[in-house]
mmCIF file of C-alpha atoms and ligand atoms in Angstrom:
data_model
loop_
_atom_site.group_PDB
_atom_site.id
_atom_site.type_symbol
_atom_site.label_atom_id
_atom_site.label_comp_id
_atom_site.label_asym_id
_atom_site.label_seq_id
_atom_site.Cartn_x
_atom_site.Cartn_y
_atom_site.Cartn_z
ATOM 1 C CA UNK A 1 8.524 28.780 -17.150
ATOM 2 C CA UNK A 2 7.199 31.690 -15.059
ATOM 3 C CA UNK A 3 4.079 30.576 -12.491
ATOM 4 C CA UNK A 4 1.967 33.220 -14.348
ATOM 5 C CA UNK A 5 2.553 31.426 -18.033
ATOM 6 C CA UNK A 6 1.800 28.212 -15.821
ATOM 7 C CA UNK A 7 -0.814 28.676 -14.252
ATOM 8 C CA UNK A 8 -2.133 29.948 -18.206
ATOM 9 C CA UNK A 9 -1.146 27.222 -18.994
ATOM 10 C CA UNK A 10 -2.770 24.966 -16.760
ATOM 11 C CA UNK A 11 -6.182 26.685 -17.285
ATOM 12 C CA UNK A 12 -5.851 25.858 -20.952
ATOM 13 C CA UNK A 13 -4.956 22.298 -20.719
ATOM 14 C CA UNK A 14 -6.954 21.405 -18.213
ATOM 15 C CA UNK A 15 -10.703 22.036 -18.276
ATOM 16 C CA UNK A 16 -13.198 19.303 -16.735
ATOM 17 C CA UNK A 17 -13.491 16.215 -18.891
ATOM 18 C CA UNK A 18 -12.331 12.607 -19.511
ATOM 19 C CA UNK A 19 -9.195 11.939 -20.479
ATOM 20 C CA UNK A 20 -7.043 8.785 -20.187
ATOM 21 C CA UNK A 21 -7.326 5.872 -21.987
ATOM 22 C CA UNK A 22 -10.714 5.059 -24.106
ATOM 23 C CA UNK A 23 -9.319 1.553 -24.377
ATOM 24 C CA UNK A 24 -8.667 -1.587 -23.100
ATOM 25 C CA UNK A 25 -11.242 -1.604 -20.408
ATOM 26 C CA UNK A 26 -11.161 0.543 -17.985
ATOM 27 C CA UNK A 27 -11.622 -1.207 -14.129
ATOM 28 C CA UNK A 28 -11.443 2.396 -12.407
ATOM 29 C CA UNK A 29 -13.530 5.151 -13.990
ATOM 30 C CA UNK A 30 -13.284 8.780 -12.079
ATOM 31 C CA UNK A 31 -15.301 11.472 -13.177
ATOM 32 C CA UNK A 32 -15.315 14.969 -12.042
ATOM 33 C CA UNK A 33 -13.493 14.385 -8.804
ATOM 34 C CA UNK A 34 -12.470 17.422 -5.853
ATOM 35 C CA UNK A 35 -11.082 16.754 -2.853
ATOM 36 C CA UNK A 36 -10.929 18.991 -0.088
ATOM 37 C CA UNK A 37 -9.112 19.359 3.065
ATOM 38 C CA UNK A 38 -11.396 22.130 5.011
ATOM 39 C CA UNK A 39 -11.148 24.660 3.241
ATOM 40 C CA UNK A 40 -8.120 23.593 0.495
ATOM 41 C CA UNK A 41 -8.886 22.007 -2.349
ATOM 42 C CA UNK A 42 -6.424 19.283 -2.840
ATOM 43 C CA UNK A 43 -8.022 17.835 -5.899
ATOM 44 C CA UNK A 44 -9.354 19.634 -9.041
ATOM 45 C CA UNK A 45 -12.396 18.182 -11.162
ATOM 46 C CA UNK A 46 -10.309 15.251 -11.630
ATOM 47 C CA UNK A 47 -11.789 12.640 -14.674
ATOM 48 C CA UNK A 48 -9.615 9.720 -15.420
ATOM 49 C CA UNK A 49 -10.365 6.248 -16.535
ATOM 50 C CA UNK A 50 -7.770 3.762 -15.392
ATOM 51 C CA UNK A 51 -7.274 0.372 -17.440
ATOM 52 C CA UNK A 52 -7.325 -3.114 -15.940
ATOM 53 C CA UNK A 53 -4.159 -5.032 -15.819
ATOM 54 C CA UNK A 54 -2.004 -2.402 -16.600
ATOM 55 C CA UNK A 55 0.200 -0.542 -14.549
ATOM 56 C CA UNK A 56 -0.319 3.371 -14.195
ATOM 57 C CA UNK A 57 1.727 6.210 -12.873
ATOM 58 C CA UNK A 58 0.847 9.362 -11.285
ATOM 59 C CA UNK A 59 3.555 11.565 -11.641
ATOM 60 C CA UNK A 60 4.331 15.239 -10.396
ATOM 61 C CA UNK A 61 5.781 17.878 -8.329
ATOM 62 C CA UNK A 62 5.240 17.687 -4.284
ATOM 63 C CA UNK A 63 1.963 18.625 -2.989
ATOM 64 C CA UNK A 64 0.011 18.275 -6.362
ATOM 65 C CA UNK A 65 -2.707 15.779 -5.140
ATOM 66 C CA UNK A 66 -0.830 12.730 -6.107
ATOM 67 C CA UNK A 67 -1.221 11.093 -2.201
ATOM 68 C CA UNK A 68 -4.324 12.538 -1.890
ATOM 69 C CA UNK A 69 -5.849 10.784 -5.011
ATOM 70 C CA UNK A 70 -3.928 7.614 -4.417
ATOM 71 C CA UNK A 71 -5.921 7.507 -1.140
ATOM 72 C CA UNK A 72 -9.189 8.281 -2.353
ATOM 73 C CA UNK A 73 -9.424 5.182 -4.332
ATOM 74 C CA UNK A 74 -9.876 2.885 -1.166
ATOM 75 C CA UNK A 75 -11.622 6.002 0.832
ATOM 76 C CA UNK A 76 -8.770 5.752 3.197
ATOM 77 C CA UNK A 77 -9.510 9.803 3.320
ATOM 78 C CA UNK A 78 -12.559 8.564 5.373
ATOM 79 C CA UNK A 79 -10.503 8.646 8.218
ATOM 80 C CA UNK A 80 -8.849 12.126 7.881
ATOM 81 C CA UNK A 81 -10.643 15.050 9.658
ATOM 82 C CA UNK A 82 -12.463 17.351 7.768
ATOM 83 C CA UNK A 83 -11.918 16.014 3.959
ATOM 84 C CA UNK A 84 -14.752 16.151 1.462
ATOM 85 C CA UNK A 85 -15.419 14.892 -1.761
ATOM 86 C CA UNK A 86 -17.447 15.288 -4.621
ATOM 87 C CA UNK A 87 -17.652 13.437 -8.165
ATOM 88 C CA UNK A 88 -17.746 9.587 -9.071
ATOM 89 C CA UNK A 89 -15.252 6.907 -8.902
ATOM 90 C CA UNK A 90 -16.621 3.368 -9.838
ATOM 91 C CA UNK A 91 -14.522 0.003 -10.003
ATOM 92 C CA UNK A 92 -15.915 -2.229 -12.283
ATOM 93 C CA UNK A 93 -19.102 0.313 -12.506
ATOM 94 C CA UNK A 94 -19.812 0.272 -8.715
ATOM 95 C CA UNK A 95 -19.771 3.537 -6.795
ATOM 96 C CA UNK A 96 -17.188 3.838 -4.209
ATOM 97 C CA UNK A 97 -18.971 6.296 -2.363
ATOM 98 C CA UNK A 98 -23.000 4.823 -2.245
ATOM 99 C CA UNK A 99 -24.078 3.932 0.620
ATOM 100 C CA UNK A 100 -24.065 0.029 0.139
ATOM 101 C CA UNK A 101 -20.178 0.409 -0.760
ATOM 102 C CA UNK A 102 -18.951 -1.447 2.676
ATOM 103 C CA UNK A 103 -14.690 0.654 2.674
ATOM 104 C CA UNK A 104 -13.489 -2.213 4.527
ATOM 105 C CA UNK A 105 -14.439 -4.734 1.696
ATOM 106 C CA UNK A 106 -13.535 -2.297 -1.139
ATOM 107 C CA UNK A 107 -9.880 -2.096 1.070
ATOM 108 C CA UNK A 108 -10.175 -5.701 0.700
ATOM 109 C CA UNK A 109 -10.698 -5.347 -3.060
ATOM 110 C CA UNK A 110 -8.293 -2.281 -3.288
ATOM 111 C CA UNK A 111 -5.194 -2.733 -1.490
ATOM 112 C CA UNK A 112 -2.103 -0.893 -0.811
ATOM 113 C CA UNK A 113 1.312 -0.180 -0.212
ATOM 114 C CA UNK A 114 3.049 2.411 1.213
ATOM 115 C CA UNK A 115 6.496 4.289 1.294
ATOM 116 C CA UNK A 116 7.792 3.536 4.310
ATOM 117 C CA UNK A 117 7.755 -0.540 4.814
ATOM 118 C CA UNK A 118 5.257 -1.305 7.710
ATOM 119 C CA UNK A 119 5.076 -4.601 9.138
ATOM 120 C CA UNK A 120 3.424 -5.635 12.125
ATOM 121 C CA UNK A 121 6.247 -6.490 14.962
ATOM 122 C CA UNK A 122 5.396 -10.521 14.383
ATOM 123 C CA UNK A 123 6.911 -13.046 12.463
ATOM 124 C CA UNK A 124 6.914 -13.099 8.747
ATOM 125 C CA UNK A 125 3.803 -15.741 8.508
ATOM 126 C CA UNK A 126 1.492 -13.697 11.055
ATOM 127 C CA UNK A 127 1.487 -11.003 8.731
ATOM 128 C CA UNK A 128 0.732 -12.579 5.575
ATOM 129 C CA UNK A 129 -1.550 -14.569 7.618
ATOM 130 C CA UNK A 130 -3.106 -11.599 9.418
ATOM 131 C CA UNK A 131 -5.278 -10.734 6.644
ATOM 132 C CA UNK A 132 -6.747 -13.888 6.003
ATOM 133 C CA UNK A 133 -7.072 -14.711 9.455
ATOM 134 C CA UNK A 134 -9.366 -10.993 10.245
ATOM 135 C CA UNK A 135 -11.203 -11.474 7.342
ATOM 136 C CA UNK A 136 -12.137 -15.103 7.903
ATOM 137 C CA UNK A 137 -10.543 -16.258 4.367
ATOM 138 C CA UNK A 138 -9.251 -19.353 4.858
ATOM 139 C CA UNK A 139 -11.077 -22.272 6.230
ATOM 140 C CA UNK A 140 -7.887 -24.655 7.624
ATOM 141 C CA UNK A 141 -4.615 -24.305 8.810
ATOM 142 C CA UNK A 142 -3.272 -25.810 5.452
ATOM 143 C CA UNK A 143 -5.854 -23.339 3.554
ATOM 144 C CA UNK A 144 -4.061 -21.066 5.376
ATOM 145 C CA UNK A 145 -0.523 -22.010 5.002
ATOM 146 C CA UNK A 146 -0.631 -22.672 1.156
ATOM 147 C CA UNK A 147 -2.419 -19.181 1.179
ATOM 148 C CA UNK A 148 0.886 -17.597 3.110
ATOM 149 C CA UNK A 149 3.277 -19.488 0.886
ATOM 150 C CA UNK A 150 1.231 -18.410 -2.610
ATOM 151 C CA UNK A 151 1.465 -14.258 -1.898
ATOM 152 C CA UNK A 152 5.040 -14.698 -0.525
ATOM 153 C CA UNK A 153 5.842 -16.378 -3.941
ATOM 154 C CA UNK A 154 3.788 -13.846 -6.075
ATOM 155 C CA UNK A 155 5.777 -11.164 -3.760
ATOM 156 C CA UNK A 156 9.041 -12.685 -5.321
ATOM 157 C CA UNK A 157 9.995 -13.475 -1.361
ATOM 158 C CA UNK A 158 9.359 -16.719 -1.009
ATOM 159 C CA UNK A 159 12.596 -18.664 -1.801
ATOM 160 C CA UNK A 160 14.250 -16.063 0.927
ATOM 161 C CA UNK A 161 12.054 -16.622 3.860
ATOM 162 C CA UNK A 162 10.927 -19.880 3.354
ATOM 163 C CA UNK A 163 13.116 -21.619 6.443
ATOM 164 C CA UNK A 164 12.441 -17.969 8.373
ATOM 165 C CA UNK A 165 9.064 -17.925 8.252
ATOM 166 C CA UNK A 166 8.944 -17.964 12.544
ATOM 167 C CA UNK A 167 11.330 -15.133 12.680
ATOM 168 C CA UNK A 168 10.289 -11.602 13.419
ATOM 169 C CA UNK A 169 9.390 -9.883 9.896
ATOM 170 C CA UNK A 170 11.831 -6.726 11.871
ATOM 171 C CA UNK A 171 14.840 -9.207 10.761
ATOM 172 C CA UNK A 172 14.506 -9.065 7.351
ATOM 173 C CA UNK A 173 16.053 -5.775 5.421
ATOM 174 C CA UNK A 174 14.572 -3.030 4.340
ATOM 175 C CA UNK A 175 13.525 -4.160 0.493
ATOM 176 C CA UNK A 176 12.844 -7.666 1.798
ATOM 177 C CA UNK A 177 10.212 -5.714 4.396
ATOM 178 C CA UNK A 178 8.508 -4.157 1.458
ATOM 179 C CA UNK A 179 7.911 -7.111 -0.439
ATOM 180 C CA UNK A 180 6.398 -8.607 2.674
ATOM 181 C CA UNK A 181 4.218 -5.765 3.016
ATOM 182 C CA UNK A 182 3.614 -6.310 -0.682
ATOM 183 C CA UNK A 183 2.636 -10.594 0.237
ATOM 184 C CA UNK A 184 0.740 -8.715 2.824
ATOM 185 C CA UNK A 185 -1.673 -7.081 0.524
ATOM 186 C CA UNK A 186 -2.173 -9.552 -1.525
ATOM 187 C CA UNK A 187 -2.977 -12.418 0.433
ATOM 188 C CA UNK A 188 -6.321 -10.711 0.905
ATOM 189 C CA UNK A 189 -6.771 -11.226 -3.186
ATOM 190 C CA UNK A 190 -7.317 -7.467 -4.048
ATOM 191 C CA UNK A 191 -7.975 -6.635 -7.555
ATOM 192 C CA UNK A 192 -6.112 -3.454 -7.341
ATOM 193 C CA UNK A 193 -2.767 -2.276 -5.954
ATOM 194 C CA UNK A 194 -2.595 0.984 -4.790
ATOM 195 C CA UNK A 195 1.563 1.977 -4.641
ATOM 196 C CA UNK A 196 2.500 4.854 -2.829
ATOM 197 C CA UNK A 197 6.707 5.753 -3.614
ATOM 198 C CA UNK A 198 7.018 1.852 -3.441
ATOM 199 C CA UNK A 199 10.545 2.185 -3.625
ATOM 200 C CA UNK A 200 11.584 5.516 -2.491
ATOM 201 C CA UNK A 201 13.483 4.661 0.844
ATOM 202 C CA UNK A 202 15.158 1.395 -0.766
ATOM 203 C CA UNK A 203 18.677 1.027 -2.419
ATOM 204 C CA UNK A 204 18.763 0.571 -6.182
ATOM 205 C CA UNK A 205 19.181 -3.052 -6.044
ATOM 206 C CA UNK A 206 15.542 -3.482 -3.711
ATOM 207 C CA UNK A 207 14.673 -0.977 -5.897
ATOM 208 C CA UNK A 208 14.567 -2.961 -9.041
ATOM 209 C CA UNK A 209 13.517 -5.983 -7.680
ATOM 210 C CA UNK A 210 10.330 -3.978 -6.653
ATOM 211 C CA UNK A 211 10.347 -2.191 -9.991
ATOM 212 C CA UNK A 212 10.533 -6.048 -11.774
ATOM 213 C CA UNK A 213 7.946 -7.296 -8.852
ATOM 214 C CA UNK A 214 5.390 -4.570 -10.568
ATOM 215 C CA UNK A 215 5.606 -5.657 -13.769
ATOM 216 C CA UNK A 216 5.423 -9.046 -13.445
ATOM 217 C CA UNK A 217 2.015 -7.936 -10.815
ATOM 218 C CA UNK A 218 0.053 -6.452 -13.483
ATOM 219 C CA UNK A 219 -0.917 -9.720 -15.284
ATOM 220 C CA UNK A 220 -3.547 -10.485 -12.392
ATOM 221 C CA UNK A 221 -3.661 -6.997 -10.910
ATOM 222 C CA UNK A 222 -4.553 -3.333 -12.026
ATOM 223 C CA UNK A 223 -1.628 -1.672 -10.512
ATOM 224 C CA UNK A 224 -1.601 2.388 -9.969
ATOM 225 C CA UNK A 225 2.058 3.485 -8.362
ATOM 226 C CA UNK A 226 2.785 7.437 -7.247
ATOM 227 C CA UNK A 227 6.345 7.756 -8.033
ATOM 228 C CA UNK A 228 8.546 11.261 -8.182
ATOM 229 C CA UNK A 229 10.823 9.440 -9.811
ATOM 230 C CA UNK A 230 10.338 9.866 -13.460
ATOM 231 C CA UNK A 231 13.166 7.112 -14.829
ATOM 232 C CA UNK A 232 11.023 4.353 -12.438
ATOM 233 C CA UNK A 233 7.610 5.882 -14.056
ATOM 234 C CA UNK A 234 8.665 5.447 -17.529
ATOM 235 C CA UNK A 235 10.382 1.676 -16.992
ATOM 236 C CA UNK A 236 7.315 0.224 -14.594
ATOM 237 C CA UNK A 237 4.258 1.988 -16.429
ATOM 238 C CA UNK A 238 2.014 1.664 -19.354
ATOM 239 C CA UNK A 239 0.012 4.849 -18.131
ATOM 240 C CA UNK A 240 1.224 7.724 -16.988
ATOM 241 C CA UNK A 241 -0.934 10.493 -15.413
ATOM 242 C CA UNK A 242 0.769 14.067 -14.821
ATOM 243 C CA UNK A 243 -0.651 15.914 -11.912
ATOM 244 C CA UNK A 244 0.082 19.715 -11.175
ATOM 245 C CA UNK A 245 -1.527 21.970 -8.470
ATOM 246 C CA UNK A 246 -4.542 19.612 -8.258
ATOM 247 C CA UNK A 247 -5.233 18.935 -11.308
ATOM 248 C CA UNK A 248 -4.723 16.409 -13.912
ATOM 249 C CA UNK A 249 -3.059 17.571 -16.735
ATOM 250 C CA UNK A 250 -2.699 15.086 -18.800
ATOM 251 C CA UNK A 251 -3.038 10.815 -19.014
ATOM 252 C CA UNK A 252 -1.509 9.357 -21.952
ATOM 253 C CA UNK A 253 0.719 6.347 -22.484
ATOM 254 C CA UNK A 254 3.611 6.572 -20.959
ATOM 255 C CA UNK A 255 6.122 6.360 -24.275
ATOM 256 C CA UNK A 256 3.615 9.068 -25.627
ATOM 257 C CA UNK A 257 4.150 11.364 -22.549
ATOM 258 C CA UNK A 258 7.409 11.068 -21.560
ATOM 259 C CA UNK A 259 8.667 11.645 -25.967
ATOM 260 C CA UNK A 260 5.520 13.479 -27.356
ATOM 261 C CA UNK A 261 3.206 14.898 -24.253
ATOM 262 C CA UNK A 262 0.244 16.690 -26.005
ATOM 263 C CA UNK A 263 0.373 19.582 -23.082
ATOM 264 C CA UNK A 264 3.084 21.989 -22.976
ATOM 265 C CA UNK A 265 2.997 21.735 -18.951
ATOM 266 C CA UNK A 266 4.020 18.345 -19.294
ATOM 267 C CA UNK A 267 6.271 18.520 -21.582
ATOM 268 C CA UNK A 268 7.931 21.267 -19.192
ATOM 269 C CA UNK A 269 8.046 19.317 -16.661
ATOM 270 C CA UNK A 270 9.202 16.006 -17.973
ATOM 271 C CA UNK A 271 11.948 17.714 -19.843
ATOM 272 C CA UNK A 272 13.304 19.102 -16.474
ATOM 273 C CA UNK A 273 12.173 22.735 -17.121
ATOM 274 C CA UNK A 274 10.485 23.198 -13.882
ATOM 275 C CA UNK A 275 9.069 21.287 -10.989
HETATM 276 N N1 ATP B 1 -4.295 15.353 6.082
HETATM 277 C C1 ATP B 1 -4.224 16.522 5.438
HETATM 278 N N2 ATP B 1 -4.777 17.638 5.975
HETATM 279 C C2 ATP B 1 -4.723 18.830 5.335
HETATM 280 N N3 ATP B 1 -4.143 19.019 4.136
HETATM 281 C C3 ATP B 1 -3.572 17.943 3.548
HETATM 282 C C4 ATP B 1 -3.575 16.647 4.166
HETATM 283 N N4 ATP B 1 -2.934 15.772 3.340
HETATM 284 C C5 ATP B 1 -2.544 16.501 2.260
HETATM 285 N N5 ATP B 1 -2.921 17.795 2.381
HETATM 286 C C6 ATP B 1 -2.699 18.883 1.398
HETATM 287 O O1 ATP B 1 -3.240 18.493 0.157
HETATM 288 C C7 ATP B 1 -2.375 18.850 -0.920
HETATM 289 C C8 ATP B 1 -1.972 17.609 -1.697
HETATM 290 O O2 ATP B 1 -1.142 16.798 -0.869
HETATM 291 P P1 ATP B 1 -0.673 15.323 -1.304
HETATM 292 O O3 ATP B 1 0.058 14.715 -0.153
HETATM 293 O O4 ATP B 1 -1.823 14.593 -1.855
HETATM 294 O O5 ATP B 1 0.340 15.679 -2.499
HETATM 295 P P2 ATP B 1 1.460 14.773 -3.178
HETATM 296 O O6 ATP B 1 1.457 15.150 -4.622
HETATM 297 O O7 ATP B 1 1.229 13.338 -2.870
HETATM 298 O O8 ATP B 1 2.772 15.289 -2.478
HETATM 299 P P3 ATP B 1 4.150 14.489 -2.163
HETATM 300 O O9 ATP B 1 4.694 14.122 -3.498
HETATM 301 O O10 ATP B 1 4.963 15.539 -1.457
HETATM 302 O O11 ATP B 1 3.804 13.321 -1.305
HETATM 303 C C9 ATP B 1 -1.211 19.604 -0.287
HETATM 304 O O12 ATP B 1 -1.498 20.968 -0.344
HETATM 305 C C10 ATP B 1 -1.205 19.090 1.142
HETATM 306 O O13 ATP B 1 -0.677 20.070 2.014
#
């Protein structure tokens, strides 16, 4: 497709409004949200409502906002130079950007996980523990420890570091890293799990134990994963959201948009066309 039939294109299927899913109940409800870096807009009039204990994916080509909205959802754009916002987003009906909204408890509430694994250089225990320990969550050492043990298991790592919980976290492999980072995040009980290319720099064995890690997530989590991989969007997801030059295109269920899309942009792109 040539850029000036997409960009028509886009202007067409993509005017300000909600879209996503009307049901189950939505726990993250965004409504007419820009973000800009300085003077770039990164982020178009975005509206999406994003269900509870499901997982959604945000899907699209480099540089299309996909990060940048990702990171809006626990304001860790706060901390970048220059970035505005405008529009709602409200978890369970509470603004994320009023002034009562402490970040560091809605990072508590939203947590997240990044591409490239990042543990702290200590032992496997001190960062699971790290969390709880900061926040003042536990109230014992044995509080503590069955609070370690509990998010390694719901990580799927347990059974592998259980006799290695004293070594250095830097000893374990790459996909074994990520699923710590994953124990990590949840020790602090978030409600949501913010994903960002989960997998990308793992093998495709790590790979699908993340990808089966996900699913099995959602049941007490709402789970939201950026993925350019479009395979790993259509296995992991119930959602998926298609982003393109800032906007959001389209939100539908991911069997609907990866075999019917109602956009023809997405349906170009999901078919390979361009992107
Ligand atoms: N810290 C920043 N300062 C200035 N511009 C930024 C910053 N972060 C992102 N951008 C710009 O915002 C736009 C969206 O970037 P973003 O990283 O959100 O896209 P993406 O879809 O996640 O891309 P990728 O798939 O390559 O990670 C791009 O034009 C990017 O250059």
């Amino acid at each position: 497709m040539a850029a000036d039939a997409v960009s028509g294109a886009l202007a067409e299927a993509s005017p300000a409004g909600a879209r996503g899913p009307a049901e189950p109940l939505a726990k993250i409800d965004v409504d007419d949200l820009s973000v800009y870096y300085g003077e770039t807009k990164a982020l178009d009039r975005i509206a999406i409502r994003i269900p509870a204990n499901q997982v959604t994916a945000f899907i699209g080509p480099s540089g299309c906002g996909k990060s940048t909205f990702l990171r809006t959802l626990n304001r860790m754009n706060d901390i970048v130079p220059g970035v505005r916002v405008s529009g709602t987003v409200s978890i369970d009906g509470q603004d994320i950007f009023a002034p009562e909204t402490d970040p560091v408890e809605l990072r508590r509430r939203v947590g997240m996980v990044f591409q490239q694994s990042n543990p702290f250089p200590k032992s496997v225990f001190e960062n699971v523990a790290y969390g709880l320990r900061v926040n003042g969550l536990t109230r014992s050492r044995v509080e503590l420890e069955d609070r370690v043990e509990s998010s390694l298991k719901a990580a799927a790592l347990w059974e592998e570091v259980r006799d290695r919980l004293r070594d250095s976290a830097l000893t374990l492999s790459g996909g074994q890293q990520q699923r710590l980072c994953i124990a990590r995040a949840l020790a602090v009980q978030p409600e949501v799990l913010l994903m960002d290319e989960p997998a990308s720099a793992l093998d495709p064995i790590a790979t699908q134990r993340i990808e089966e890690l996900v699913y099995q997530l959602k049941r007490d989590y709402t789970i939201v994963i950026v993925t350019h991989n479009l395979q790993q969007a259509a296995r992991v997801s119930d959602w998926t959201a298609f982003f393109w030059l800032g906007k959001l295109v389209e939100c539908n269920r991911t069997s609907r948009l990866f075999t019917a899309p109602t956009e023809k942009l997405t349906e170009g792109y999901v078919t390979g066309r361009f992107g």
